Amino acid sequence: MTTRSWIGQPVKRVEDARLLSGRGNFIDDLTPCANVHHAAIVRSPHAHARILGYEVSAALAMEGVVGVITGEDVARLTRPFSVGVTAPASYYSLATDKARFVGEPVAVVVARNRYLAEDAAEAVIVRYEPLPAVVDVERALEPDAPVLHEAVGSNLAGHRRLVYGDPDRAFAEAEIVIRERFRYPKYSSTPIETYGVVATFSPLEGAYTIWANFMGPFIMHPLTARVLGVPENKLRFIVPGDIGGSFGIKSSMYPYMALMAVAARLTQVPVKWIEDRREHLLASSSGTDRVAYRELAARNDGTILGMRYRWLDNIGGYIRSPEPGCSFRPSGNFVGPYLFQDLEVDASVVMTNKSLTGPNRGYACGHLYFETERMMDLLAERLELDPVEVRRRNLIQPGQFPYRSPTGGLYDSGDYPAALDKALELAGYQALRAEQARARAAGRCFGIGVALAVDPSVSNMGYVATALDPQ
């Protein structure tokens, strides 16, 4: 057994020579079987529209076209995707009744090659009845807002109010109360490689084989099998040896695997689809835009007594697993590195006529950390204290580990004051403060940011239990 520590040591990469010499094996490099045909997706130009019908005869008459799949086919041959809320908002791989965001897939054309498929997709005519759209998350909850899913009855996909300790008492005893509103835009990562799928169907076995550059095959496999209506041993799921980046985007419950499987079944040919860059930017996956309200209760010495969190996450036209992780993934560390025990969380996930959301770099955590740290800065300003000092006074202490947070998270170990001191030393904090004073005296802007966070190193899928309504 080696005693060598790898922490802090440079580790030589072993994959670079193969990748830099063009020997990578990505999804678009795969032609895993003979007679592979290509798919092109017809997408909605409307943010909200009822689908009245399809005219596909012109596309089917074109050379090399073997099939056109519509929402009617998908509704007949598949089930809706599973979601982590109880709201009955059915989500299929193609729009079945209405298009609910620009870029939503409404039909698929399969042809002998991609060029023919793209040309034929332009020949498909979808008849729409445009409907009023709503894109603002607060507007979507107003009584007269357009409703995306009539079966739900509102645009609220899920709501939970979680109370830890006694936040009402904390605010009643507070000597200082600070309130702030936050608004975050949607954001998205852009991996070099877009999404891709190759699917085949065996009528003899009633079984599917799917190749896809998906990050979590062991999660997606049972979900896709359920959608396709087959036992898990009738779905073989293969991930290529290389994936050209993801940043979390390729871990959402993407509809395209089930969609291409249906296309392969109906056309009786292997089907390949590679997302183009426009499709990726238009309708792939993004981090949620959010409106949040935060309240902080504190004493005059800077001790935090409690906080109240309220946020509305905009998840787009449908809820897609692993949402509502946008609200609940960091539930074990809602309080960060700080000692306060009294907390109220009011979380809503809201549907609007925007594209769908899912994991993106820093999934669910960045919003939370920014809000907490901004409240610490506002408290420091109110007390005319150094922002570092306010944080130091509220840190979990070394002798308190292992520490159980009020929301149930277990912090196994740490020395947060020492870590803070080391960071300040490495940054030359006192010298920066002196430089800041000189710059401001000369009329120049000079800011210094300080932020502390406890970030989970793994994803605890138990947050789904937090998201689901107790009933």
Coordinates of C-alpha atoms in Angstrom, one line a residue:
M1 CA 0.0 0.0 0.0
T2 CA 1.5 3.3 -1.0
T3 CA 1.8 6.1 1.5
R4 CA 2.2 8.8 -1.2
S5 CA -0.3 11.6 -1.1
W6 CA -1.7 12.8 -4.4
I7 CA -3.3 15.9 -2.9
G8 CA -1.7 19.0 -4.4
Q9 CA 0.4 17.0 -6.7
P10 CA 0.5 17.6 -10.5
V11 CA -0.9 14.5 -12.3
K12 CA 0.1 14.0 -15.9
R13 CA -2.8 13.6 -18.3
V14 CA -2.7 10.3 -20.3
E15 CA -5.4 10.9 -22.8
D16 CA -4.1 14.0 -24.6
A17 CA -2.0 12.3 -27.3
R18 CA -4.9 10.2 -28.5
L19 CA -7.3 13.2 -28.6
L20 CA -4.9 15.7 -30.2
S21 CA -4.0 13.3 -33.0
G22 CA -7.7 12.8 -33.9
R23 CA -8.1 9.3 -32.5
G24 CA -11.0 10.2 -30.2
N25 CA -14.2 8.2 -30.4
F26 CA -17.2 10.6 -30.2
I27 CA -20.8 10.1 -30.9
D28 CA -20.6 11.5 -34.4
D29 CA -17.8 9.1 -35.2
L30 CA -20.0 6.1 -34.6
T31 CA -21.6 4.1 -37.4
P32 CA -22.4 1.1 -35.3
C33 CA -24.5 -0.7 -37.8
A34 CA -25.4 -0.8 -41.5
N35 CA -28.0 1.3 -43.3
V36 CA -27.9 4.1 -40.8
H37 CA -30.4 6.9 -41.7
H38 CA -30.4 10.4 -40.4
A39 CA -33.0 12.5 -38.6
A40 CA -33.8 16.2 -38.7
I41 CA -36.1 17.8 -36.1
V42 CA -38.9 20.3 -36.9
R43 CA -39.1 22.8 -34.1
S44 CA -41.8 25.3 -33.1
P45 CA -41.3 28.9 -34.1
H46 CA -43.8 29.9 -31.4
A47 CA -43.4 30.3 -27.7
H48 CA -47.0 29.1 -27.1
A49 CA -49.3 27.7 -29.7
R50 CA -51.9 25.0 -30.1
I51 CA -51.0 22.4 -32.7
L52 CA -53.9 22.0 -35.1
G53 CA -52.4 19.5 -37.5
Y54 CA -49.6 18.4 -39.8
E55 CA -49.1 18.3 -43.5
V56 CA -46.3 15.8 -44.2
S57 CA -47.1 14.5 -47.7
A58 CA -44.6 16.8 -49.5
A59 CA -41.8 15.6 -47.2
L60 CA -42.7 12.0 -47.6
A61 CA -42.7 12.3 -51.4
M62 CA -39.1 13.6 -51.4
E63 CA -36.2 11.3 -52.4
G64 CA -34.7 9.3 -49.7
V65 CA -37.2 10.1 -47.0
V66 CA -38.5 7.0 -45.1
G67 CA -40.7 8.6 -42.5
V68 CA -42.1 11.5 -40.6
I69 CA -42.9 11.2 -36.9
T70 CA -45.3 13.5 -35.1
G71 CA -46.6 14.1 -31.6
E72 CA -49.5 11.8 -32.4
D73 CA -47.1 8.9 -32.9
V74 CA -45.1 9.7 -29.7
A75 CA -48.3 9.9 -27.6
R76 CA -49.5 6.5 -29.0
L77 CA -46.2 4.6 -28.6
T78 CA -44.6 6.1 -25.4
R79 CA -45.4 7.3 -21.9
P80 CA -44.7 10.8 -20.5
F81 CA -41.3 11.2 -18.8
S82 CA -41.2 10.8 -15.0
V83 CA -40.8 14.0 -13.0
G84 CA -40.1 14.8 -9.4
V85 CA -43.3 16.8 -8.7
T86 CA -46.9 15.8 -8.4
A87 CA -48.2 18.4 -10.9
P88 CA -49.8 16.5 -13.9
A89 CA -47.8 18.3 -16.6
S90 CA -47.1 15.6 -19.2
Y91 CA -43.8 15.9 -21.0
Y92 CA -43.2 13.8 -24.2
S93 CA -40.3 13.8 -26.6
L94 CA -42.4 15.7 -29.1
A95 CA -45.2 18.3 -28.5
T96 CA -48.5 16.4 -28.5
D97 CA -51.1 19.2 -28.1
K98 CA -49.3 22.5 -27.7
A99 CA -45.8 23.9 -28.3
R100 CA -44.7 25.6 -25.1
F101 CA -41.4 27.2 -26.0
V102 CA -39.6 28.3 -29.1
G103 CA -37.5 25.4 -30.4
E104 CA -39.7 22.7 -28.9
P105 CA -39.6 19.5 -31.2
V106 CA -42.9 19.0 -33.0
A107 CA -41.9 16.5 -35.7
V108 CA -39.0 14.4 -36.9
V109 CA -38.0 13.5 -40.5
V110 CA -35.9 10.4 -41.2
A111 CA -34.0 10.2 -44.5
R112 CA -31.1 8.4 -46.2
N113 CA -28.7 11.2 -45.3
R114 CA -28.7 14.4 -43.2
Y115 CA -28.9 16.7 -46.2
L116 CA -32.1 15.0 -47.4
A117 CA -33.5 15.0 -43.9
E118 CA -32.9 18.7 -43.4
D119 CA -34.5 19.6 -46.7
A120 CA -37.5 17.4 -46.0
A121 CA -37.9 18.9 -42.5
E122 CA -38.4 22.3 -44.2
A123 CA -41.2 20.8 -46.3
V124 CA -43.2 19.7 -43.2
I125 CA -46.0 22.1 -42.5
V126 CA -47.4 22.4 -38.9
R127 CA -50.6 24.3 -38.5
Y128 CA -50.6 26.4 -35.3
E129 CA -53.0 28.6 -33.4
P130 CA -50.7 31.1 -31.6
L131 CA -51.6 31.7 -28.0
P132 CA -50.5 34.4 -25.5
A133 CA -47.1 33.6 -23.9
V134 CA -45.6 34.3 -20.5
V135 CA -41.9 34.4 -19.9
D136 CA -41.5 36.3 -16.6
V137 CA -41.6 34.0 -13.5
E138 CA -43.5 36.4 -11.3
R139 CA -46.0 37.3 -14.0
A140 CA -46.6 33.6 -14.6
L141 CA -48.1 33.3 -11.1
E142 CA -50.6 36.1 -11.5
P143 CA -54.3 35.0 -11.8
D144 CA -54.7 36.2 -15.3
A145 CA -51.5 34.8 -16.7
P146 CA -51.7 32.4 -19.7
V147 CA -51.7 28.8 -18.4
L148 CA -49.3 26.4 -20.1
H149 CA -50.8 23.1 -18.9
E150 CA -54.6 23.2 -18.5
A151 CA -54.4 19.9 -16.5
V152 CA -52.3 21.6 -13.9
G153 CA -54.6 24.6 -13.7
S154 CA -51.8 27.1 -13.0
N155 CA -48.1 27.6 -13.9
L156 CA -46.9 26.5 -10.5
A157 CA -45.2 23.1 -11.0
G158 CA -44.2 22.7 -7.4
H159 CA -44.1 24.5 -4.0
R160 CA -42.6 23.6 -0.7
R161 CA -42.3 25.6 2.5
L162 CA -39.6 24.2 4.8
V163 CA -39.1 25.5 8.4
Y164 CA -36.1 24.6 10.5
G165 CA -35.8 25.8 14.1
D166 CA -37.9 28.8 15.0
P167 CA -37.4 31.6 12.4
D168 CA -40.3 33.6 13.7
R169 CA -38.7 33.9 17.1
A170 CA -35.3 34.8 15.6
F171 CA -36.9 37.7 13.7
A172 CA -38.9 38.8 16.7
E173 CA -35.7 39.0 18.8
A174 CA -33.6 40.6 16.0
E175 CA -32.0 44.0 16.6
I176 CA -31.3 44.2 12.8
V177 CA -33.3 42.9 9.9
I178 CA -32.0 43.2 6.3
R179 CA -34.1 42.4 3.2
E180 CA -32.9 42.1 -0.4
R181 CA -34.3 41.1 -3.8
F182 CA -32.2 39.2 -6.3
R183 CA -32.9 38.5 -10.0
Y184 CA -30.8 36.0 -12.0
P185 CA -30.9 35.5 -15.8
K186 CA -30.9 32.2 -17.5
Y187 CA -27.4 30.9 -18.2
S188 CA -25.9 28.0 -20.2
S189 CA -22.7 26.3 -20.9
T190 CA -21.6 25.4 -24.4
P191 CA -19.6 22.2 -24.7
I192 CA -17.6 21.7 -27.9
E193 CA -19.6 18.6 -28.8
T194 CA -23.3 18.9 -29.0
Y195 CA -25.8 16.2 -28.2
G196 CA -26.2 13.1 -30.3
V197 CA -28.1 9.8 -30.5
V198 CA -28.0 6.6 -32.6
A199 CA -30.9 4.2 -32.1
T200 CA -32.0 0.9 -33.5
F201 CA -35.0 -1.3 -32.9
S202 CA -35.3 -5.1 -33.2
P203 CA -38.8 -6.2 -34.1
L204 CA -37.9 -9.8 -33.4
E205 CA -36.8 -9.1 -29.8
G206 CA -39.0 -6.0 -29.3
A207 CA -35.8 -4.4 -28.0
Y208 CA -33.9 -1.1 -28.5
T209 CA -30.2 -0.2 -28.6
I210 CA -29.3 3.4 -28.0
W211 CA -25.9 5.0 -28.3
A212 CA -25.8 8.5 -26.8
N213 CA -23.3 10.9 -25.3
F214 CA -25.2 11.1 -22.0
M215 CA -23.4 11.6 -18.7
G216 CA -25.5 9.4 -16.5
P217 CA -26.5 6.2 -18.3
F218 CA -27.4 4.3 -15.1
I219 CA -29.9 7.0 -14.3
M220 CA -31.3 7.4 -17.8
H221 CA -31.6 3.7 -18.6
P222 CA -34.6 2.9 -16.4
L223 CA -36.3 6.2 -17.2
T224 CA -36.1 5.7 -20.9
A225 CA -37.2 2.1 -20.7
R226 CA -40.3 3.2 -18.8
V227 CA -41.0 5.9 -21.5
L228 CA -40.7 3.3 -24.3
G229 CA -42.8 0.8 -22.4
V230 CA -40.3 -2.0 -22.3
P231 CA -38.6 -3.9 -19.5
E232 CA -35.1 -2.7 -18.8
N233 CA -33.5 -5.8 -20.3
K234 CA -35.1 -4.8 -23.6
L235 CA -33.1 -1.5 -23.7
R236 CA -29.3 -1.5 -24.3
F237 CA -27.8 1.8 -23.6
I238 CA -24.2 2.6 -24.8
V239 CA -22.1 5.6 -24.1
P240 CA -19.1 6.3 -26.5
G241 CA -15.6 6.3 -25.1
D242 CA -15.3 10.0 -25.4
I243 CA -17.6 12.9 -24.7
G244 CA -16.7 16.4 -25.9
G245 CA -17.7 18.3 -22.7
S246 CA -21.0 18.6 -20.9
F247 CA -20.8 21.0 -17.9
G248 CA -23.9 19.2 -16.7
I249 CA -26.0 19.8 -19.8
K250 CA -25.8 16.2 -20.9
S251 CA -27.2 14.9 -17.6
S252 CA -30.7 16.2 -18.0
M253 CA -33.5 13.7 -18.9
Y254 CA -33.1 14.5 -22.6
P255 CA -36.1 13.5 -24.8
Y256 CA -34.0 12.7 -27.9
M257 CA -33.0 9.1 -26.9
A258 CA -36.7 8.1 -26.6
L259 CA -37.5 10.1 -29.7
M260 CA -34.9 8.5 -31.9
A261 CA -35.9 5.1 -30.6
V262 CA -39.5 5.7 -31.7
A263 CA -38.2 6.9 -35.1
A264 CA -36.2 3.7 -35.5
R265 CA -39.2 1.6 -34.6
L266 CA -41.5 3.3 -37.0
T267 CA -39.2 3.5 -39.9
Q268 CA -37.5 0.1 -39.3
V269 CA -34.0 1.6 -39.9
P270 CA -31.2 2.7 -37.6
V271 CA -31.6 6.4 -36.9
K272 CA -28.8 8.9 -36.2
W273 CA -29.3 12.5 -35.0
I274 CA -26.6 15.0 -34.2
E275 CA -27.7 18.3 -32.6
D276 CA -26.4 21.3 -34.5
R277 CA -25.2 24.4 -32.7
R278 CA -28.3 26.5 -33.4
E279 CA -30.4 23.7 -31.9
H280 CA -28.2 23.5 -28.9
L281 CA -28.3 27.3 -28.2
L282 CA -32.1 27.4 -28.9
A283 CA -33.5 24.4 -27.0
S284 CA -30.9 22.4 -25.3
S285 CA -30.7 23.1 -21.6
S286 CA -30.0 26.1 -19.4
G287 CA -29.7 27.1 -15.8
T288 CA -32.8 28.6 -14.3
D289 CA -33.5 32.2 -14.1
R290 CA -34.7 33.1 -10.6
V291 CA -36.2 35.8 -8.6
A292 CA -35.3 35.5 -4.9
Y293 CA -36.1 37.4 -1.7
R294 CA -33.9 37.1 1.3
E295 CA -34.3 38.3 4.9
L296 CA -31.6 38.2 7.6
A297 CA -32.1 38.6 11.3
A298 CA -29.1 39.6 13.4
R299 CA -27.9 41.2 16.7
N300 CA -26.0 44.4 16.8
D301 CA -22.7 42.5 17.4
G302 CA -23.1 40.8 14.0
T303 CA -24.4 37.4 15.2
I304 CA -26.9 36.0 12.7
L305 CA -30.0 34.7 14.4
G306 CA -31.8 33.4 11.4
M307 CA -32.8 33.8 7.7
R308 CA -35.8 33.5 5.5
Y309 CA -35.3 32.4 1.8
R310 CA -38.0 32.7 -0.8
W311 CA -37.4 32.0 -4.5
L312 CA -39.2 31.4 -7.7
D313 CA -37.3 29.2 -10.2
N314 CA -38.3 29.5 -13.9
I315 CA -38.0 26.0 -15.4
G316 CA -39.5 26.7 -18.8
G317 CA -42.3 25.0 -20.6
Y318 CA -42.1 21.6 -18.8
I319 CA -40.5 20.2 -15.7
R320 CA -37.7 17.8 -16.7
S321 CA -35.8 15.6 -14.4
P322 CA -33.6 16.2 -12.4
E323 CA -35.5 19.4 -11.8
P324 CA -36.6 20.6 -9.3
G325 CA -33.0 20.1 -8.3
C326 CA -32.6 23.8 -9.1
S327 CA -34.3 24.5 -5.8
F328 CA -33.4 21.6 -3.6
R329 CA -30.0 20.1 -4.5
P330 CA -28.1 22.1 -1.9
S331 CA -30.7 21.5 0.8
G332 CA -28.2 19.9 3.1
N333 CA -26.0 23.0 3.1
F334 CA -28.6 25.7 3.0
V335 CA -26.8 27.6 5.8
G336 CA -23.4 27.3 4.3
P337 CA -20.5 27.5 6.8
Y338 CA -22.5 29.5 9.3
L339 CA -23.9 28.7 12.7
F340 CA -27.4 30.0 12.7
Q341 CA -30.1 27.4 13.3
D342 CA -33.4 29.1 12.5
L343 CA -34.3 29.1 8.8
E344 CA -37.4 29.3 6.6
V345 CA -37.3 28.2 2.9
D346 CA -40.2 29.0 0.6
A347 CA -39.4 27.5 -2.8
S348 CA -41.5 27.5 -6.0
V349 CA -40.8 26.1 -9.4
V350 CA -42.7 27.8 -12.1
M351 CA -43.4 27.0 -15.8
T352 CA -43.2 29.7 -18.4
N353 CA -42.8 29.8 -22.2
K354 CA -39.0 29.6 -22.1
S355 CA -36.7 26.7 -23.0
L356 CA -36.2 24.0 -20.4
T357 CA -33.7 24.0 -17.6
G358 CA -31.4 21.5 -15.9
P359 CA -28.0 21.0 -14.6
N360 CA -25.4 23.6 -15.6
R361 CA -22.1 24.4 -14.1
G362 CA -22.6 24.9 -10.4
Y363 CA -26.1 23.5 -10.6
A364 CA -28.4 25.0 -8.0
C365 CA -25.7 26.2 -5.7
G366 CA -24.4 29.5 -7.2
H367 CA -27.7 31.4 -6.6
L368 CA -27.8 30.2 -3.0
Y369 CA -24.2 31.1 -2.2
F370 CA -24.4 34.5 -3.8
E371 CA -27.5 35.5 -1.9
T372 CA -26.1 34.4 1.4
E373 CA -22.8 36.2 0.9
R374 CA -24.5 39.3 -0.4
M375 CA -26.5 39.4 2.8
M376 CA -23.3 39.1 4.8
D377 CA -21.9 42.1 3.0
L378 CA -25.1 44.1 3.6
L379 CA -24.9 43.3 7.3
A380 CA -21.2 44.4 7.4
E381 CA -22.2 47.7 5.8
R382 CA -25.0 48.2 8.3
L383 CA -22.6 47.6 11.2
E384 CA -19.6 49.3 9.6
L385 CA -17.5 46.2 10.1
D386 CA -15.0 44.5 7.8
P387 CA -16.9 41.9 5.8
V388 CA -14.4 39.3 6.9
E389 CA -15.0 40.0 10.5
V390 CA -18.8 39.5 10.1
R391 CA -18.2 36.2 8.5
R392 CA -15.7 35.1 11.1
R393 CA -18.1 35.8 14.0
N394 CA -20.6 33.4 12.5
L395 CA -18.4 30.4 11.4
I396 CA -18.8 26.9 12.6
Q397 CA -15.9 26.2 14.9
P398 CA -13.4 23.4 14.6
G399 CA -14.5 21.8 17.9
Q400 CA -18.1 21.5 16.6
F401 CA -17.3 18.9 13.9
P402 CA -18.8 16.6 12.9
Y403 CA -21.5 19.2 12.5
R404 CA -25.1 18.5 11.7
S405 CA -26.7 21.5 9.9
P406 CA -30.3 22.5 10.8
T407 CA -31.4 21.1 7.4
G408 CA -29.9 17.7 8.1
G409 CA -26.6 17.9 6.2
L410 CA -23.6 16.3 7.9
Y411 CA -20.3 18.3 7.7
D412 CA -17.8 15.7 8.6
S413 CA -14.7 17.9 9.3
G414 CA -13.2 21.2 8.8
D415 CA -11.4 24.2 10.3
Y416 CA -13.2 27.1 8.7
P417 CA -11.5 30.0 10.6
A418 CA -8.1 28.5 9.7
A419 CA -9.1 28.1 6.1
L420 CA -10.3 31.8 6.0
D421 CA -7.1 33.0 7.6
K422 CA -5.0 31.1 5.0
A423 CA -7.0 32.5 2.1
L424 CA -6.6 36.0 3.5
E425 CA -2.8 35.5 3.9
L426 CA -2.4 34.1 0.3
A427 CA -4.4 37.0 -1.1
G428 CA -2.5 39.6 0.8
Y429 CA -5.8 40.9 2.2
Q430 CA -4.4 43.7 4.5
A431 CA -2.2 45.0 1.7
L432 CA -5.2 45.0 -0.6
R433 CA -7.2 47.0 1.9
A434 CA -4.4 49.6 2.1
E435 CA -4.3 49.8 -1.7
Q436 CA -8.0 50.2 -1.7
A437 CA -7.9 53.1 0.7
R438 CA -5.3 54.9 -1.5
A439 CA -7.3 54.3 -4.7
R440 CA -10.5 55.6 -3.1
A441 CA -8.7 58.7 -1.8
A442 CA -7.6 59.3 -5.4
G443 CA -11.2 59.0 -6.6
R444 CA -10.8 55.5 -8.2
C445 CA -13.1 52.5 -7.7
F446 CA -11.4 49.5 -6.0
G447 CA -13.5 46.6 -4.8
I448 CA -12.5 43.5 -2.8
G449 CA -14.9 40.5 -2.8
V450 CA -15.1 38.0 0.0
A451 CA -17.2 34.8 -0.2
L452 CA -17.4 31.6 1.8
A453 CA -19.3 28.5 0.8
V454 CA -19.7 24.8 1.7
D455 CA -20.2 23.0 -1.6
P456 CA -21.3 19.3 -1.8
S457 CA -18.7 17.2 -3.6
V458 CA -21.4 14.8 -4.9
S459 CA -25.1 15.1 -5.8
N460 CA -27.4 13.6 -3.2
M461 CA -30.5 12.5 -5.2
G462 CA -32.3 12.4 -1.9
Y463 CA -33.3 16.0 -2.6
V464 CA -36.1 14.7 -4.7
A465 CA -37.8 13.6 -1.5
T466 CA -37.6 17.2 -0.3
A467 CA -39.1 18.4 -3.6
L468 CA -42.1 16.0 -3.6
D469 CA -45.2 17.1 -1.7
P470 CA -45.6 15.1 1.5
Q471 CA -49.0 13.8 0.3

